[in-house]
């Protein structure tokens, strides 16, 4: 049970993969309007990755133990879907919220990131708040990252903020180490106790990707073998970045020209 320390050469490849992963989200942003289907979004992203970037969509045929191969190139999680939503032929509606989760492979290394999108001009204010609080949660987690910190510091900070907002944190899925392998050690929990878990060291790379529910934390898996929804059908939101531990703190690898800025201040003081 060891967490890999990336070499300078690997870190440079992860910077490239991270930027490319983020650029897929930049590219697809103007297409996220009422009427487009998630299958069309998947096709556009797939073609951009393969034909424009020369990247490989990591989800396509991804098959962790106990799963069937994932059938599409991206994950599209709409409204009460927590994660791993499979793109389909249902059009997005004005007022929907959708998470697009993109993982590219470039030169053997993975860049994994996701953003929330508000569909149309009629998204309820409670849905916007959930997305914004979840974005804050991701950044509050990122701000814990530095050599000597414990992984539990990330989860504790996120859980405290999410629960203060009246929301719940999904427990069954977590952030993860990443590099030439999509999901590797450590598991980066989005809940827990400060001062627990492994100690961070410069050169570690992992994701922070909190899934926050407006209602209860309980989940349900759909019969497609992948899609995870809230048991109480409440809305769920998620944001994800891939993070490098540096000598002095952190570097966000999944950054590009279109990345939303780090919050200047958090919604809840
Ligand atoms: N990108 C997801 C993550 O953040 C994993 C998706 S696995 C898939 O870890 F097969 F559903 F694509
Ligand atoms: Co991830
Ligand atoms: Co992801």
Short mmCIF file of N, CA and C and ligand atoms in Angstrom, two decimals, residues 112 176 183 207 209 240, ligand 2:
data_model
loop_
_atom_site.label_atom_id
_atom_site.label_comp_id
_atom_site.label_asym_id
_atom_site.label_seq_id
_atom_site.Cartn_x
_atom_site.Cartn_y
_atom_site.Cartn_z
N UNK A 112 -7.76 14.01 -15.38
CA UNK A 112 -9.14 13.68 -14.97
C UNK A 112 -9.76 14.92 -14.34
N UNK A 176 -8.77 9.95 -6.03
CA UNK A 176 -7.85 8.83 -6.24
C UNK A 176 -6.51 9.29 -6.77
N UNK A 183 -6.94 4.89 -11.84
CA UNK A 183 -7.29 4.93 -10.41
C UNK A 183 -6.24 4.15 -9.63
N UNK A 207 -6.70 13.12 -7.47
CA UNK A 207 -7.87 13.96 -7.75
C UNK A 207 -8.58 14.31 -6.45
N UNK A 209 -12.61 15.30 -5.88
CA UNK A 209 -13.82 15.29 -6.71
C UNK A 209 -15.08 15.07 -5.88
N UNK A 240 -14.33 18.32 -10.19
CA UNK A 240 -13.10 17.53 -10.04
C UNK A 240 -11.90 18.23 -10.67
CO1 LIG B 2 -11.45 10.99 -10.87
#
